[in-house]
Short mmCIF file of C-alpha atoms in Angstrom, two decimals:
data_model
loop_
_atom_site.label_atom_id
_atom_site.label_comp_id
_atom_site.label_asym_id
_atom_site.label_seq_id
_atom_site.Cartn_x
_atom_site.Cartn_y
_atom_site.Cartn_z
CA HIS A 1 -7.36 -2.65 -1.55
CA GLY A 2 -9.40 -0.26 0.53
CA GLY A 3 -8.77 2.96 -1.39
CA THR A 4 -11.52 5.58 -1.52
CA ALA A 5 -10.32 7.93 -4.29
CA HIS A 6 -12.64 9.12 -7.08
CA ALA A 7 -11.88 10.17 -10.66
CA SER A 8 -12.17 13.82 -9.61
CA ASP A 9 -9.20 13.33 -7.26
CA PHE A 10 -6.81 13.06 -10.24
CA ASP A 11 -5.74 15.93 -12.54
CA LEU A 12 -6.23 15.18 -16.25
CA TYR A 13 -4.61 17.18 -19.05
CA VAL A 14 -4.77 17.48 -22.81
CA ASN A 15 -1.42 19.10 -23.58
CA ASN A 16 -1.31 21.82 -20.89
CA THR A 17 -5.09 22.24 -20.61
CA LYS A 18 -6.64 20.77 -17.48
CA VAL A 19 -9.87 18.89 -18.25
CA ALA A 20 -12.54 17.29 -16.07
CA SER A 21 -13.12 13.56 -16.06
CA GLY A 22 -16.18 12.63 -18.13
CA ALA A 23 -16.48 16.09 -19.75
CA SER A 24 -16.50 16.62 -23.52
CA ASN A 25 -13.97 19.24 -24.66
CA ALA A 26 -13.54 20.91 -28.06
CA PHE A 27 -10.04 21.10 -29.52
CA THR A 28 -8.65 22.30 -32.85
CA ALA A 29 -8.37 19.69 -35.63
CA ASP A 30 -5.12 18.69 -37.33
CA GLN A 31 -3.02 19.32 -34.23
CA GLN A 32 -1.12 16.90 -32.06
CA TYR A 33 -2.39 16.32 -28.52
CA THR A 34 -1.04 14.42 -25.55
CA VAL A 35 -3.33 13.13 -22.82
CA SER A 36 -1.76 12.82 -19.37
CA GLU A 37 -2.48 12.74 -15.69
CA SER A 38 -0.68 14.24 -12.70
CA GLY A 39 -1.31 14.51 -9.03
CA GLY A 40 -3.80 12.38 -7.24
CA PRO A 41 -3.78 10.72 -3.86
CA SER A 42 -0.75 8.75 -2.73
CA GLY A 43 -0.97 4.98 -2.85
CA TYR A 44 -2.35 4.87 -6.40
CA THR A 45 -0.59 3.76 -9.57
CA GLN A 46 -1.69 4.52 -13.10
CA THR A 47 -2.06 1.11 -14.75
CA SER A 48 -3.30 2.17 -18.18
CA LEU A 49 -4.17 5.11 -20.39
CA ILE A 50 -6.09 4.09 -23.52
CA CYS A 51 -7.40 6.46 -26.18
CA GLN A 52 -9.86 5.36 -28.90
CA ASP A 53 -11.61 7.12 -31.74
CA SER A 54 -15.35 6.70 -32.36
CA THR A 55 -14.70 3.55 -34.45
CA LYS A 56 -12.95 2.00 -31.41
CA LYS A 57 -9.56 2.24 -33.13
CA GLU A 58 -6.95 2.41 -30.40
CA LEU A 59 -4.65 5.43 -30.39
CA SER A 60 -1.59 6.19 -28.30
CA SER A 61 -1.84 8.88 -25.63
CA THR A 62 -0.23 11.26 -28.17
CA PHE A 63 -2.24 11.60 -31.39
CA THR A 64 -3.25 14.05 -34.11
CA LEU A 65 -6.91 15.01 -33.82
CA LEU A 66 -8.56 14.83 -37.26
CA SER A 67 -11.53 16.99 -38.24
CA ASP A 68 -14.87 15.43 -37.21
CA GLN A 69 -13.00 12.90 -35.07
CA ASN A 70 -14.11 12.13 -31.54
CA VAL A 71 -11.54 10.63 -29.20
CA SER A 72 -12.23 9.15 -25.80
CA CYS A 73 -9.45 8.37 -23.34
CA THR A 74 -9.68 6.19 -20.26
CA VAL A 75 -7.14 6.45 -17.46
CA VAL A 76 -7.10 3.64 -14.91
CA ASN A 77 -5.54 4.06 -11.46
CA GLU A 78 -5.38 1.22 -8.98
CA ASP A 79 -4.91 1.48 -5.26
CA SER A 80 -1.88 -0.33 -3.90
CA VAL A 81 -1.83 -2.78 -1.04
CA ALA A 82 -0.38 -1.63 2.23
CA THR A 83 2.71 -3.36 3.60
CA LEU A 84 3.40 -4.21 7.19
CA ILE A 85 6.86 -5.43 8.17
CA VAL A 86 6.69 -7.41 11.40
CA LYS A 87 9.96 -7.73 13.32
CA LYS A 88 10.53 -9.90 16.37
CA HIS A 89 13.37 -8.93 18.70
CA VAL A 90 14.35 -11.18 21.60
CA VAL A 91 16.63 -10.07 24.44
CA ASN A 92 18.19 -12.91 26.45
CA ASP A 93 20.15 -11.10 29.18
CA ASN A 94 18.80 -13.04 32.16
CA GLY A 95 19.38 -16.64 31.15
CA GLY A 96 16.62 -17.00 28.53
CA THR A 97 17.33 -19.06 25.42
CA LYS A 98 14.40 -18.43 23.07
CA THR A 99 14.90 -17.15 19.53
CA ALA A 100 12.59 -15.01 17.41
CA ASP A 101 11.23 -17.98 15.45
CA GLN A 102 9.93 -19.57 18.66
CA PHE A 103 7.25 -16.86 18.93
CA THR A 104 4.16 -16.85 16.71
CA MET A 105 3.18 -13.47 15.23
CA ASN A 106 -0.52 -12.75 14.59
CA VAL A 107 -1.79 -10.00 12.27
CA THR A 108 -5.41 -8.84 12.02
CA GLY A 109 -6.75 -6.58 9.29
CA THR A 110 -8.51 -6.84 5.94
CA ASN A 111 -7.15 -9.31 3.36
CA VAL A 112 -3.96 -10.01 5.31
CA SER A 113 -1.58 -12.07 3.15
CA ASP A 114 -0.28 -14.10 6.11
CA ASP A 115 -2.04 -13.72 9.46
CA SER A 116 0.06 -16.14 11.54
CA PHE A 117 3.77 -16.92 11.17
CA ALA A 118 7.00 -17.51 13.07
CA GLY A 119 8.79 -14.40 14.30
CA SER A 120 11.92 -13.13 12.56
CA GLU A 121 14.59 -10.65 13.69
CA ASN A 122 14.89 -9.55 10.03
CA GLY A 123 11.14 -9.07 9.71
CA VAL A 124 8.36 -10.68 7.72
CA SER A 125 6.58 -8.59 5.07
CA VAL A 126 2.80 -8.87 5.10
CA THR A 127 0.41 -7.14 2.68
CA LEU A 128 -3.09 -6.01 3.59
CA ASP A 129 -5.81 -3.62 2.52
CA ALA A 130 -6.00 -0.11 3.92
CA GLY A 131 -7.79 0.27 7.24
CA SER A 132 -7.41 -0.82 10.83
CA TYR A 133 -4.90 -3.50 11.76
CA SER A 134 -3.13 -4.93 14.79
CA VAL A 135 -0.17 -7.19 15.45
CA ASN A 136 0.35 -9.33 18.51
CA GLU A 137 1.95 -12.62 19.39
CA THR A 138 1.40 -15.88 21.13
CA GLN A 139 3.63 -15.06 24.05
CA GLY A 140 5.87 -17.59 25.74
CA SER A 141 6.29 -17.63 29.50
CA GLY A 142 9.36 -16.08 31.08
CA TYR A 143 9.45 -13.05 28.77
CA MET A 144 8.06 -9.52 29.05
CA LYS A 145 6.49 -8.23 25.81
CA THR A 146 6.74 -4.66 24.46
CA LEU A 147 4.73 -3.67 21.36
CA GLY A 148 6.17 -0.97 19.10
CA THR A 149 4.16 2.12 18.10
CA ASP A 150 3.22 0.78 14.64
CA CYS A 151 1.87 -2.53 15.93
CA SER A 152 -1.71 -1.27 15.75
CA GLY A 153 -3.70 1.55 14.20
CA ALA A 154 -4.65 2.44 10.66
CA ILE A 155 -2.67 1.99 7.47
CA ALA A 156 -3.30 3.75 4.15
CA VAL A 157 -3.17 2.40 0.59
CA GLY A 158 0.42 1.99 -0.52
CA GLU A 159 1.78 2.79 2.95
CA THR A 160 4.50 0.75 4.65
CA LYS A 161 4.77 0.47 8.42
CA ILE A 162 7.19 -1.46 10.63
CA CYS A 163 5.96 -3.17 13.78
CA THR A 164 8.59 -4.41 16.21
CA ILE A 165 7.64 -6.66 19.10
CA GLU A 166 10.36 -7.09 21.70
CA ASN A 167 10.52 -9.81 24.31
CA ASP A 168 13.00 -9.52 27.18
CA ASP A 169 13.59 -12.53 29.38
CA ILE A 170 12.54 -12.00 32.99
CA ALA A 171 15.18 -12.44 35.67
CA PRO A 172 14.45 -15.41 37.92
CA ARG A 173 13.48 -14.53 41.50
CA LEU A 174 13.87 -16.51 44.66
CA THR A 175 11.72 -15.72 47.67
CA LEU A 176 12.52 -17.26 51.05
CA VAL A 177 9.90 -17.37 53.74
#
């Protein structure tokens, strides 16, 4: 989903001993060990931790290391999608009658779950990959548009931002010549 983390960005441990990803480490036989991970960049979720001995027998992340046994553990972390909540706020203080759902919201970005939809005062949740994005609308006449600060920019893996687009009806004017 646009994440750029590497295995070296996560801290791996065997009991309380920090180990490097891909490195072979010697430990004492006939003792119990627990493999774990901590730290790492935000926006990532550990989806599995699988340990196997050299015969491909699956072990739990806590196991007793037997003499002449080789154990390999694989930790998988996946980047999370970003979430953009798009809110449409309409102010009708000068005779306007439009409602939020009468405006069409448009979202650009990478792998946007829904790039065009009716506006909603409560907001519509859209997922997308990390990176640049923007939100705009198909604007109706008679209203002045204001884009909120999170309606464009960059979004990170796992991040949530709220974009609010406000439309205020324009007061009618009469000019006599």
